[in-house]
XYZ file of C-alpha atoms in Angstrom:
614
model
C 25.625 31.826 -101.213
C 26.154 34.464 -103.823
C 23.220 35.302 -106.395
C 26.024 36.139 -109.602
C 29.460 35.553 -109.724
C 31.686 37.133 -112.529
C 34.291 34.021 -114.081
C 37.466 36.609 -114.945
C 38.923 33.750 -117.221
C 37.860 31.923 -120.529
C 37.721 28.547 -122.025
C 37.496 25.481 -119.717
C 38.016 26.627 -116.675
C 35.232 29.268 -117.092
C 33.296 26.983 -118.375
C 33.955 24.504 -115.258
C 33.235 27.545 -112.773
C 30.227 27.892 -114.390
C 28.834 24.783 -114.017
C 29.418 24.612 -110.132
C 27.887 28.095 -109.890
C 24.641 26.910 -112.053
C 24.399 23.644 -109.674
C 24.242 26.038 -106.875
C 21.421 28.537 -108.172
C 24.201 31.245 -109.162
C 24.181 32.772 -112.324
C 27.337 33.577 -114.002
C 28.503 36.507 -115.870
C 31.380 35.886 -119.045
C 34.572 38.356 -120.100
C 35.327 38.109 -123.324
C 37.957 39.700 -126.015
C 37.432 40.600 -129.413
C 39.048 37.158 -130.474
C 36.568 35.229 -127.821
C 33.823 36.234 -128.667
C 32.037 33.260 -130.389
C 34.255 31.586 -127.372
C 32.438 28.274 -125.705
C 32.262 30.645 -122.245
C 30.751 32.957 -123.741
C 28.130 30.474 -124.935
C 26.960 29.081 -121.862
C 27.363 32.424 -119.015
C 24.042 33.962 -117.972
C 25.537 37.174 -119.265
C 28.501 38.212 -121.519
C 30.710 41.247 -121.827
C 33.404 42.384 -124.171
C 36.541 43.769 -122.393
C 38.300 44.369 -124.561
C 40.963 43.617 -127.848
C 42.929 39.957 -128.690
C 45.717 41.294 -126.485
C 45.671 40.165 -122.862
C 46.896 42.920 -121.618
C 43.650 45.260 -122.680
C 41.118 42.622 -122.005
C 41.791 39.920 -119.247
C 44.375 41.582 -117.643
C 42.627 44.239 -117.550
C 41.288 44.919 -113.954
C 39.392 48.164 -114.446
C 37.298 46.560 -117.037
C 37.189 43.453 -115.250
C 35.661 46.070 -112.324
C 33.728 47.562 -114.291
C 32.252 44.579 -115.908
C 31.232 43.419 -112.065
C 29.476 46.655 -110.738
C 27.448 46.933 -114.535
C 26.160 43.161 -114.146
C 25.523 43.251 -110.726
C 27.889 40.518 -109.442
C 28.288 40.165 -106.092
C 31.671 37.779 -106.841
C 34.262 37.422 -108.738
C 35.656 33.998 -109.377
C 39.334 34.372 -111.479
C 39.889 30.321 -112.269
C 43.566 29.993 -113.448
C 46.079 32.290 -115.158
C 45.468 35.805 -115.941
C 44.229 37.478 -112.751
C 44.010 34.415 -110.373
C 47.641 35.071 -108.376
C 47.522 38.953 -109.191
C 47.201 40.212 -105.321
C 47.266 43.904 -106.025
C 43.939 43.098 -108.020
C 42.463 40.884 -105.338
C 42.681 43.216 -102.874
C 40.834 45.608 -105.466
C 37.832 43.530 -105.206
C 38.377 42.873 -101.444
C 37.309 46.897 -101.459
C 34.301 47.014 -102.827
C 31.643 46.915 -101.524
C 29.385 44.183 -102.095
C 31.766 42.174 -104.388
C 33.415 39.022 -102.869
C 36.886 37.878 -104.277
C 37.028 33.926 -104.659
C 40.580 32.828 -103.386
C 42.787 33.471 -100.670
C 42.848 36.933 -99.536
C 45.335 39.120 -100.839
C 47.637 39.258 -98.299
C 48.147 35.921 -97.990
C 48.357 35.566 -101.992
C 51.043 38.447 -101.637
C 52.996 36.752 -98.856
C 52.952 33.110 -101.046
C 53.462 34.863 -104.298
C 57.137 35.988 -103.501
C 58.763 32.623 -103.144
C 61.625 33.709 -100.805
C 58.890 34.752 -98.140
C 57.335 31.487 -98.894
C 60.245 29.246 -98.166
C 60.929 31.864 -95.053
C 57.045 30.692 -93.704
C 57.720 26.953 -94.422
C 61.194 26.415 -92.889
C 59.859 28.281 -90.149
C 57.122 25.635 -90.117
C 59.318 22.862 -90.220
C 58.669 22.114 -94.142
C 61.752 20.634 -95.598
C 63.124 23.439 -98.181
C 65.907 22.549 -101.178
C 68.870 24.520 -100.116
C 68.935 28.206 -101.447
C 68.531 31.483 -100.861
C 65.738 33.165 -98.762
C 66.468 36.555 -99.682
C 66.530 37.234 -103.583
C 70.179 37.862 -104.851
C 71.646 40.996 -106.811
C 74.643 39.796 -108.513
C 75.977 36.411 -111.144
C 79.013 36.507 -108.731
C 76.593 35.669 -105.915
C 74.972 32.810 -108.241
C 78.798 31.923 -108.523
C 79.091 31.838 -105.098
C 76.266 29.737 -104.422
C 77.466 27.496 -107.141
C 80.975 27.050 -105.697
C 79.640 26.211 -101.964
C 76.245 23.744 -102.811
C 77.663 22.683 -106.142
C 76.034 22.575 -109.671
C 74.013 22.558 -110.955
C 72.297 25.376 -109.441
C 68.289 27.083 -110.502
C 67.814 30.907 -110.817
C 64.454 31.653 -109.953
C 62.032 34.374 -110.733
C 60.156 35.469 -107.339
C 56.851 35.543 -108.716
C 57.485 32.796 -111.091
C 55.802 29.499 -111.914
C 55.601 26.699 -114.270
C 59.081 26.746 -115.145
C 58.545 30.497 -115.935
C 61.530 33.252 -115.091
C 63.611 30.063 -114.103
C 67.043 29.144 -115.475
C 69.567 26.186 -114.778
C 72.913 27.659 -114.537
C 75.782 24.279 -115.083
C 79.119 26.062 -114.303
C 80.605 29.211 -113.628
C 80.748 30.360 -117.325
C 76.831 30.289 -117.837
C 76.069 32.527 -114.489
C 76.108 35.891 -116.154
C 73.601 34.813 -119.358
C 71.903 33.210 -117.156
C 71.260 35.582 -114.196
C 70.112 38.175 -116.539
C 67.657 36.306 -118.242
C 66.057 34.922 -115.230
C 65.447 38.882 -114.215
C 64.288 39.733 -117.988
C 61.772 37.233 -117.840
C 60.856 38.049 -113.992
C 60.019 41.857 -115.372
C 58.058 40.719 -118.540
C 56.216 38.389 -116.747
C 55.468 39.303 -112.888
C 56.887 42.899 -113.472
C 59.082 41.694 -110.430
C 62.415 41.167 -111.751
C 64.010 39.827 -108.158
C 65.604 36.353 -108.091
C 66.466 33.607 -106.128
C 69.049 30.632 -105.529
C 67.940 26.880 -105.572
C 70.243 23.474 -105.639
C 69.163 22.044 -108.879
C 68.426 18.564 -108.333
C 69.398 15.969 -110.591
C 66.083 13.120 -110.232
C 63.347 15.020 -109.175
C 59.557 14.185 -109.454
C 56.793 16.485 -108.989
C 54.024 16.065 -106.521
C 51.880 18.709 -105.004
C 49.260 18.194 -102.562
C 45.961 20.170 -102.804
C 44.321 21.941 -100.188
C 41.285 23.812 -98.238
C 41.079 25.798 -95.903
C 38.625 28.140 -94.390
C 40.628 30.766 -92.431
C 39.500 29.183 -89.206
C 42.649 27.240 -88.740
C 40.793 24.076 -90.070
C 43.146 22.988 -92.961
C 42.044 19.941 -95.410
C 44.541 18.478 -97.776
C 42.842 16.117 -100.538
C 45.729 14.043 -101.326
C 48.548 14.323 -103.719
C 49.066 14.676 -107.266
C 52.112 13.432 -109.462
C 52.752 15.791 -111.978
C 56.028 14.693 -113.074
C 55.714 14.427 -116.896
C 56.664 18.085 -117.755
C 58.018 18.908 -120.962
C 60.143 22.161 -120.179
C 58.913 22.423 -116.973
C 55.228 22.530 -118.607
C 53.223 19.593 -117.323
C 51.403 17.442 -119.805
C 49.740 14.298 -117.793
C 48.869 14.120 -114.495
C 47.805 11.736 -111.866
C 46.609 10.817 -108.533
C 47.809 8.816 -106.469
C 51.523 9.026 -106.890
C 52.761 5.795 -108.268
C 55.944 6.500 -107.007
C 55.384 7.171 -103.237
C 54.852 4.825 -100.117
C 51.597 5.251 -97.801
C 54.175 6.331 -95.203
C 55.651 8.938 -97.436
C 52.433 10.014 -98.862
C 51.004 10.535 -95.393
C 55.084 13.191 -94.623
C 53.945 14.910 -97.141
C 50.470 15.505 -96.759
C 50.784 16.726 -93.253
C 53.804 19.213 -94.497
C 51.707 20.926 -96.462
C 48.850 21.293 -93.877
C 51.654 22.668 -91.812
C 52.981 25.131 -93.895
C 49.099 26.495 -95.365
C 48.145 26.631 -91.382
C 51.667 28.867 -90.956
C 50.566 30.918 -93.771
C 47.478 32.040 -92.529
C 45.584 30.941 -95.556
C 42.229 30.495 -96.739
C 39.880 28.652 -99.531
C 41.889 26.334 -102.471
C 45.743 26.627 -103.263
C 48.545 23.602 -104.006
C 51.347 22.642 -101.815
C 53.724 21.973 -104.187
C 57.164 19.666 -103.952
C 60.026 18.156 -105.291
C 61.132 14.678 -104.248
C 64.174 12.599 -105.179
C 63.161 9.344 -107.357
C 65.745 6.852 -107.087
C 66.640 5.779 -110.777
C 67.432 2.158 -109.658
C 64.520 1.389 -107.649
C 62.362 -1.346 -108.732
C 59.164 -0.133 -109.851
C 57.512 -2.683 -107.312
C 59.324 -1.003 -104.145
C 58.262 2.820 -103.645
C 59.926 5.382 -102.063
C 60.344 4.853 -98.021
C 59.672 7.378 -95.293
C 63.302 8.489 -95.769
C 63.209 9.588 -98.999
C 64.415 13.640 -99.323
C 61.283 15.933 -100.258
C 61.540 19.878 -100.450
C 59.096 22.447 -100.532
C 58.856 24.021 -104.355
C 55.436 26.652 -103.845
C 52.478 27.480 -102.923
C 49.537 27.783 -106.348
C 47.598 30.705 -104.573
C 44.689 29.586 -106.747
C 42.593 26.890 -108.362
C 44.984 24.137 -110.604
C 44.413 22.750 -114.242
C 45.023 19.563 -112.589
C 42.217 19.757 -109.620
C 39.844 17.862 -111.601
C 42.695 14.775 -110.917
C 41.345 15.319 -106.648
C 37.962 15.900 -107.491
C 37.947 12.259 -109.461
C 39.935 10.643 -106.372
C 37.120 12.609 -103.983
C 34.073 13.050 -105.191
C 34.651 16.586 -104.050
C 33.627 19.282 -105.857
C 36.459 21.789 -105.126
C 35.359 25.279 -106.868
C 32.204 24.555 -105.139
C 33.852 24.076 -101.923
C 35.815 27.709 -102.871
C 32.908 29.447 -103.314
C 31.212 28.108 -100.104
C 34.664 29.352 -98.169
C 34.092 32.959 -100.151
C 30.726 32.925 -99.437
C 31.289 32.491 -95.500
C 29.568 29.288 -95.256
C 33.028 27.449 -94.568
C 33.945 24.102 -95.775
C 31.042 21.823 -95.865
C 34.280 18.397 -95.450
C 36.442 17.563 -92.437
C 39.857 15.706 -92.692
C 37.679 12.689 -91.980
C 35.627 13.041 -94.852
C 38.502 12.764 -96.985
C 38.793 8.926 -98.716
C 40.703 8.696 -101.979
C 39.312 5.775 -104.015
C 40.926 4.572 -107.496
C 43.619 6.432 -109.514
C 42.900 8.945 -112.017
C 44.772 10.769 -114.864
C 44.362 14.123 -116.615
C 45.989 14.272 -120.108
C 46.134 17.924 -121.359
C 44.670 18.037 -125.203
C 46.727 21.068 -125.825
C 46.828 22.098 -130.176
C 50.209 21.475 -130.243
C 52.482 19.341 -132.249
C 54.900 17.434 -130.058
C 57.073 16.253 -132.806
C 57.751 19.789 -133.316
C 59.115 20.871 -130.353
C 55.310 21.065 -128.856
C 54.972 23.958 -130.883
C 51.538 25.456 -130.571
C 49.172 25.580 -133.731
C 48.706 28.860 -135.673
C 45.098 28.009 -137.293
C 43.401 26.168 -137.200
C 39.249 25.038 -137.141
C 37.705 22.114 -135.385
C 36.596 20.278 -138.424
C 35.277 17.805 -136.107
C 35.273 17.339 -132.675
C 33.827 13.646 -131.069
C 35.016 13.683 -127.284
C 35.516 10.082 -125.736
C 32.576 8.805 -123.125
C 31.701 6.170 -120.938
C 32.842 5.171 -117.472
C 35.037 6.914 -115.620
C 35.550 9.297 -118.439
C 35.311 13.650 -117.968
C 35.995 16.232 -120.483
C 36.350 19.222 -119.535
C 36.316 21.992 -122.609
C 34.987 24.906 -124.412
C 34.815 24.221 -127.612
C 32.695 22.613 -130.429
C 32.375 21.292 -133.531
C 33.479 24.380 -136.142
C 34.765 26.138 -133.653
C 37.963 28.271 -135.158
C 41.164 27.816 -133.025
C 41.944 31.191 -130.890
C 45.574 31.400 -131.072
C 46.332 34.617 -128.461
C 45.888 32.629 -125.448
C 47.607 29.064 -123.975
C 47.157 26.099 -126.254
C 44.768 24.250 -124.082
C 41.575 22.364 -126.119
C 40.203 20.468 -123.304
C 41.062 18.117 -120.585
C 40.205 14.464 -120.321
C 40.317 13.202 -116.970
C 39.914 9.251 -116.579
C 39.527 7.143 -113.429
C 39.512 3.379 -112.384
C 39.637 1.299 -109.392
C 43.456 0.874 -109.727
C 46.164 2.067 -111.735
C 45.714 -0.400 -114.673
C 42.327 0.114 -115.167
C 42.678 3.849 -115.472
C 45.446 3.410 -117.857
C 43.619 0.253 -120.293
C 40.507 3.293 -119.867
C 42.510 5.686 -120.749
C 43.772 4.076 -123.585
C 40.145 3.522 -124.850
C 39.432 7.420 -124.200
C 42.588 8.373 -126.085
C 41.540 6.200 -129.207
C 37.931 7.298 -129.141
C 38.870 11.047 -129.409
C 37.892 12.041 -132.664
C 39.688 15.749 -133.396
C 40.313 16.576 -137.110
C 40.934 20.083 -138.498
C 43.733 20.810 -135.737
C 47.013 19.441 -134.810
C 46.975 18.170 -130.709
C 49.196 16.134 -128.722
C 46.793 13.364 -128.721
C 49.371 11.111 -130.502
C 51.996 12.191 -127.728
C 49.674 10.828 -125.034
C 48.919 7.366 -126.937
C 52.354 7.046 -126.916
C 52.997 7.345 -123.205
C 50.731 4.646 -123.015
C 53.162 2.404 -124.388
C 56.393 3.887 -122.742
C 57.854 1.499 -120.391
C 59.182 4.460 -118.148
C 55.965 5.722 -117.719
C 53.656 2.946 -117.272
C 56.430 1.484 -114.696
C 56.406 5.291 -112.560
C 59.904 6.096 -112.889
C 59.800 8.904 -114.754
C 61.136 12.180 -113.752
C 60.676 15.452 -114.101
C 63.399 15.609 -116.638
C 62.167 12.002 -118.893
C 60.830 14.139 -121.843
C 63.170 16.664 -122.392
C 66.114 14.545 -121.826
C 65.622 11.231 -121.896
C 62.686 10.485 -124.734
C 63.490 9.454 -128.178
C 62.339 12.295 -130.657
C 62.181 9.094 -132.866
C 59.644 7.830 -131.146
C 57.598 11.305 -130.847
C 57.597 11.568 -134.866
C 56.425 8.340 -135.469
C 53.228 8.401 -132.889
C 52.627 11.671 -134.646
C 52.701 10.096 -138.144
C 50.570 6.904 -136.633
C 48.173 9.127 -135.069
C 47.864 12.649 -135.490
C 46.099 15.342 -137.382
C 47.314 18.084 -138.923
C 46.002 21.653 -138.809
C 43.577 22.663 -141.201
C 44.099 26.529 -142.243
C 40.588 28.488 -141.484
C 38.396 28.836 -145.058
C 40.497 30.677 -147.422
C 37.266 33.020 -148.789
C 37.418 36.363 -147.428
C 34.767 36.022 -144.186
C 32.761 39.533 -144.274
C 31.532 40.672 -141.259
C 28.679 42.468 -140.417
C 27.939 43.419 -136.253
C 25.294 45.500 -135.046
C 25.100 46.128 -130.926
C 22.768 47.042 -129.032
C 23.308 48.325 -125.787
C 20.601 48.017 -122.755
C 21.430 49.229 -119.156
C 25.619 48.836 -120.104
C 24.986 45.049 -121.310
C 26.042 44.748 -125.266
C 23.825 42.088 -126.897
C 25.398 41.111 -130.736
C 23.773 40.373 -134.130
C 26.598 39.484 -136.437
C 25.836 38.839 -140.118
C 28.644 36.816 -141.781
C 28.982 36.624 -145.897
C 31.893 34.269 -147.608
C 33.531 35.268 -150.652
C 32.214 38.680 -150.532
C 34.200 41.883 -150.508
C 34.105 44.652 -146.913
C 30.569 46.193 -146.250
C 31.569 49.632 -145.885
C 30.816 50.892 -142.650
C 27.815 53.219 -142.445
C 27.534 56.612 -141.307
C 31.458 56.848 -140.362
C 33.519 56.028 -137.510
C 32.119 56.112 -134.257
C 28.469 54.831 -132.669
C 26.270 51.913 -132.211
C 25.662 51.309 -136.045
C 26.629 48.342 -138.670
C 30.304 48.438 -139.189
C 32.003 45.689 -141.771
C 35.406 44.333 -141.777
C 37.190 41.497 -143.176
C 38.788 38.802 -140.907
C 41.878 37.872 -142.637
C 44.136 40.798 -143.186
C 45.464 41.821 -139.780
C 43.354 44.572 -138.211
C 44.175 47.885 -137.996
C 43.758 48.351 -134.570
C 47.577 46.654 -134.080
C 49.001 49.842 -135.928
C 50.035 47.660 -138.821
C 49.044 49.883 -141.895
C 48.627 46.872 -144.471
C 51.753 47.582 -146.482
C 54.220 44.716 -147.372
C 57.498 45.330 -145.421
C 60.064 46.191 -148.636
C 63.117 43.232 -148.446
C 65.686 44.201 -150.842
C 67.242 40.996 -152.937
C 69.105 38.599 -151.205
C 67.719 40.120 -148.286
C 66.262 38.409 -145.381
C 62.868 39.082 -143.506
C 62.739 37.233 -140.013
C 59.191 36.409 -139.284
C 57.883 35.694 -136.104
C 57.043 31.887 -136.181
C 53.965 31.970 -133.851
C 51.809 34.234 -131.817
C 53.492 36.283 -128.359
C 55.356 38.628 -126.867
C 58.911 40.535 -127.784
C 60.611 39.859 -124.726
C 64.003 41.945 -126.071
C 65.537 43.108 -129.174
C 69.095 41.739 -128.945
C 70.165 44.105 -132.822
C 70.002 47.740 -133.440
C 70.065 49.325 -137.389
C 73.072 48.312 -138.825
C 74.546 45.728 -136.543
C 76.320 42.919 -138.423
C 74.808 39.660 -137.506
C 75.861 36.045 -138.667
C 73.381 33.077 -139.349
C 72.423 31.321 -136.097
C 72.587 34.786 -134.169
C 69.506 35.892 -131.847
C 68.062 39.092 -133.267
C 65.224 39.143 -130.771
C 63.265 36.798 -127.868
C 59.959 36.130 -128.263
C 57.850 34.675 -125.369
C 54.905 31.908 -126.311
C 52.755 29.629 -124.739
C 54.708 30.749 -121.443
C 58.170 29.844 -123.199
C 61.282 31.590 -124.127
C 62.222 31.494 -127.443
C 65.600 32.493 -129.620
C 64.253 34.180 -133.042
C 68.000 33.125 -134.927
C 68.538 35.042 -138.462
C 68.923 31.826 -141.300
C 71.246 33.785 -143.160
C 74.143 36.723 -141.820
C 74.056 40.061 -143.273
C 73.224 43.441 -142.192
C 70.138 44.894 -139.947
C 68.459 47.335 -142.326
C 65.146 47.844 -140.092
C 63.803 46.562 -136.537
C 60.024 46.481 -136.461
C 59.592 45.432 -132.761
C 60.045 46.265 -129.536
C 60.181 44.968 -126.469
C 57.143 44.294 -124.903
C 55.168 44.137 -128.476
C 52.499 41.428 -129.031
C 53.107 39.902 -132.398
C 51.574 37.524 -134.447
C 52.344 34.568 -136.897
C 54.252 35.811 -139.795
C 54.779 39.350 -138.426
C 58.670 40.761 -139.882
C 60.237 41.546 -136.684
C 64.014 42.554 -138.306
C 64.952 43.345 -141.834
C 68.690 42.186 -143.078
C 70.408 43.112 -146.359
């Protein structure tokens, strides 16, 4: 086993690596950015280093100082959770070069040939896995999307490569929509996989989500742990999921489990990943009679990495499954055989994301953890970072914690999860909390014939709203004093250890002895920091004038006006990527551009003017 492995990740899934590493005698070193750096990780790792600034793209997706970070502390392993780094195969096989550093996932060739979902579908047709019709070579034109359209019928899904999650996908209905379409699909391919090929799938009109997770230790011995439903998604996001599918007959359950052995033993591949697929839910069954043995399933992906949602299998298992990956990376092998696989009980994960779901599921700005009371009891895990007065960290995904609950049947977990649900005491930030209570009560979901389209089609906003008002909290803006900061480092053998003196009220320390060195340096938390080339200045808005303001954290995806271009109220002047969604920043009012202050591929934050009209 190793003696240190490196967590390239944050919040609770670093914290969740690091507790299987500290059961097994490992210690564990933390990343951290300049906005994470009172994070819960940080807290509880062995060690801690800064890589970086807020932005991802300097700090945890940043694989020289990730590299860096390993060879200073010694670690003989790097483990990357979720996200970030964890599918990146040009920075696994990074690590698979060094010397003396292990990489904790599939290898990189194997993550490579997975990660491009047309070679994917290639390996599992070719392993008799069912695919959904569509292309397995990625397509150059609309006119070919038309094509597709006019032989398999529409609807028809434009899909990113490298894409996930609903990410660098689009739904094209008829003919007219192929062009938009098409070229968003490769925009958002390029921003986020920096691969902008596509590919061609039949839409399909009733799907539900279920992926199958699985082990394997590049002996050819392949373990699949059961299934998972995931099929509450709010734009293709999930937001609840559970084990086992309510939906699905033994007899099914046991097609689809053995598909996905089959393809993962095709793909030569080793340690965790997630099988996943769509099947068709028939809207009329009765909730008593699951799907048959001849219901239509399709291969969707292959996760090349550990899920949010694992902690659904471990519950169902008893299995400890990053322990399991870091035996595998280790060389130990798996220490479970098919035969040691029995699912007992049902379990659910709800996601406690800060987000406000009558809003759109907007993620929070601000927010501070005014108090925080997780539920206990039997059959009851949270997994999370954070504590008590803990300030929201906005630059990131949404996700507070996860609360996992398991009974002996269905109905138990869901009358426990309702008692976990009630017993979570958040205040100080808004969550989807009340969302969750609510599907507790929905008839669609407590009966399991909810699809992957129920809550963005289907739901009552009504009915969102008022669980909101019944429940929820509301986001409580951080202390309105001016925080002064105070940090002195000190540096021994490359490891920074931090002293930071903190005054309210109080105006900047000036920094001593100039720019540069180990020394006390002051600077106050709320104006935006310099280091984002803002200079301070108000952005000048003649009258009747309009500033558009970015309405949360993320990314310029494109700048759809140039200086001078006419634009009328409604129009997009830019798209702004957030909490891995696409989203239209319309002008309120028409008029003229007088200044752009973004570009494309610009991090912004809350309130930033991104286009000035006159």
């Amino acid at each position: 086993m190793f003696d240190k492995v490196l967590v390239a990740n944050r919040g609770e899934i670093a914290v969740r690596v690091m507790r299987a590493c500290e059961e097994l005698d490992v210690d564990t070193v933390a990343v951290y950015s300049d906005a994470d750096k009172h994070g819960g990780h940080v807290r509880y790792a062995d060690e801690a280093y800064n890589v970086g600034p807020a932005r991802a793209a300097d700090s945890y997706l940043d694989g020289d100082a990730i590299l860096d970070v390993a060879r200073t502390a010694g670690a003989d392993a790097i483990h990357p959770g979720y996200g970030f780094l964890a599918e990146n195969a040009d920075f696994a096989a990074r690590v698979e070069a060094e010397d003396g550093i292990a990489w904790v996932g599939p290898t990189s060739d194997a993550m490579a040939r997975l990660g491009e979902k047309t070679h994917a579908r290639r390996v599992m047709r070719d392993a008799d896995v069912p695919i959904v019709p569509g292309t397995t070579e990625p397509v150059e034109s609309a006119a070919e999307v038309t094509a597709f359209g006019d032989e398999h019928g529409y609807p028809v899904a434009i899909k990113a490569e490298g894409g996930g999650g609903g990410r660098g996908m689009k739904v094209v209905e008829d003919a007219d929509e192929a062009e938009e379409r098409f070229t968003a699909a490769k925009r958002e391919g390029e921003a986020y996989f920096s691969n902008d090929s596509v590919y061609l799938e039949r839409y399909l009109e009733t799907p539900r989500h279920v992926e199958v997770q699985v082990l394997a230790d590049g002996s050819g011995d392949v373990v699949h742990l059961g299934e998972r439903d995931c099929s509450l998604q709010r734009r293709h996001q999930k937001v609840i999921e559970e084990g086992p599918s309510p939906a699905l007959s033994d007899a099914l359950r046991e097609e689809i489990g053995e598909a996905a052995r089959r393809g993962v033993a095709a793909a030569d591949y080793t340690n965790a990943g997630t099988v996943e697929f769509l099947v068709e839910e028939d809207p009329g069954r009765d909730p008593a009679e699951p799907l048959g043995p001849d219901t239509p399933f399709y291969f969707l992906e292959v996760n090349t990495r550990i899920q949010v949602e694992h902690t659904v299998t471990e519950a169902l298992t008893g299995i400890d499954i990053v322990k399991q990956q870091l035996r595998v990376a280790a060389g130990d092998g798996l220490s479970i055989g098919q035969a040691d696989v029995d699912l007992d009980g049902h379990a659910i994960e709800f996601r406690i994301n800060a987000e406000n779901a009558a809003n759109g599921f907007q993620p929070a700005n601000e927010g501070r953890l005014e108090t925080y009371d997780p539920p206990g009891g039997i059959g009851v895990r949270v997994d999370d970072a954070l504590r008590a007065g803990d300030e929201l960290v906005t630059d990131y995904d949404s996700m507070i914690a996860k609360l996992i609950v398991w009974g002996s049947d269905r109905e138990e977990c869901l009358a426990r999860s309702r008692r976990a649900l009630a017993e979570y005491d958040l205040d100080g930030v808004v969550t989807i909390v009340p969302f969750h209570r609510l599907m507790l009560e929905d008839d669609r979901f407590l009966a399991g014939l909810h699809t992957t389209k129920y809550l963005d089609e289907e739901l009552d906003s009504d009915r969102v709203a008022e669980a909101q008002e019944r429940w929820g909290t509301e986001s409580a803006a951080a202390d309105a004093d001016e925080v002064t900061e105070r940090q002195f480092t000190v540096e021994v053998n490359g490891k920074r250890f931090e002293v930071d003196l903190e005054e309210r009220g109080a105006p900047p320390i000036g920094a001593a002895g100039g720019s540069g060195g180990s020394g006390g340096r002051g600077r106050a938390r709320s104006p935006k920091a310099d280091e984002d080339g803002d200079d301070g200045e108000d952005v000048a808005v003649a009258a009747g004038g309009e500033a558009v303001e970015a309405e949360m954290q993320g990314t310029i995806l494109s700048v759809e006006v140039a200086e001078g271009d006419e634009v009328a109220a409604g129009d997009v002047v830019c798209v702004l990527e957030a909490m891995k969604m696409e989203n239209d920043v319309v002008a309120e009012r028409g008029g003229v551009v007088a200044s752009v202050h973004v570009a494309e591929g610009d991090s912004v934050d809350m309130g930033d003017v991104l286009v000035v009209l006159e």
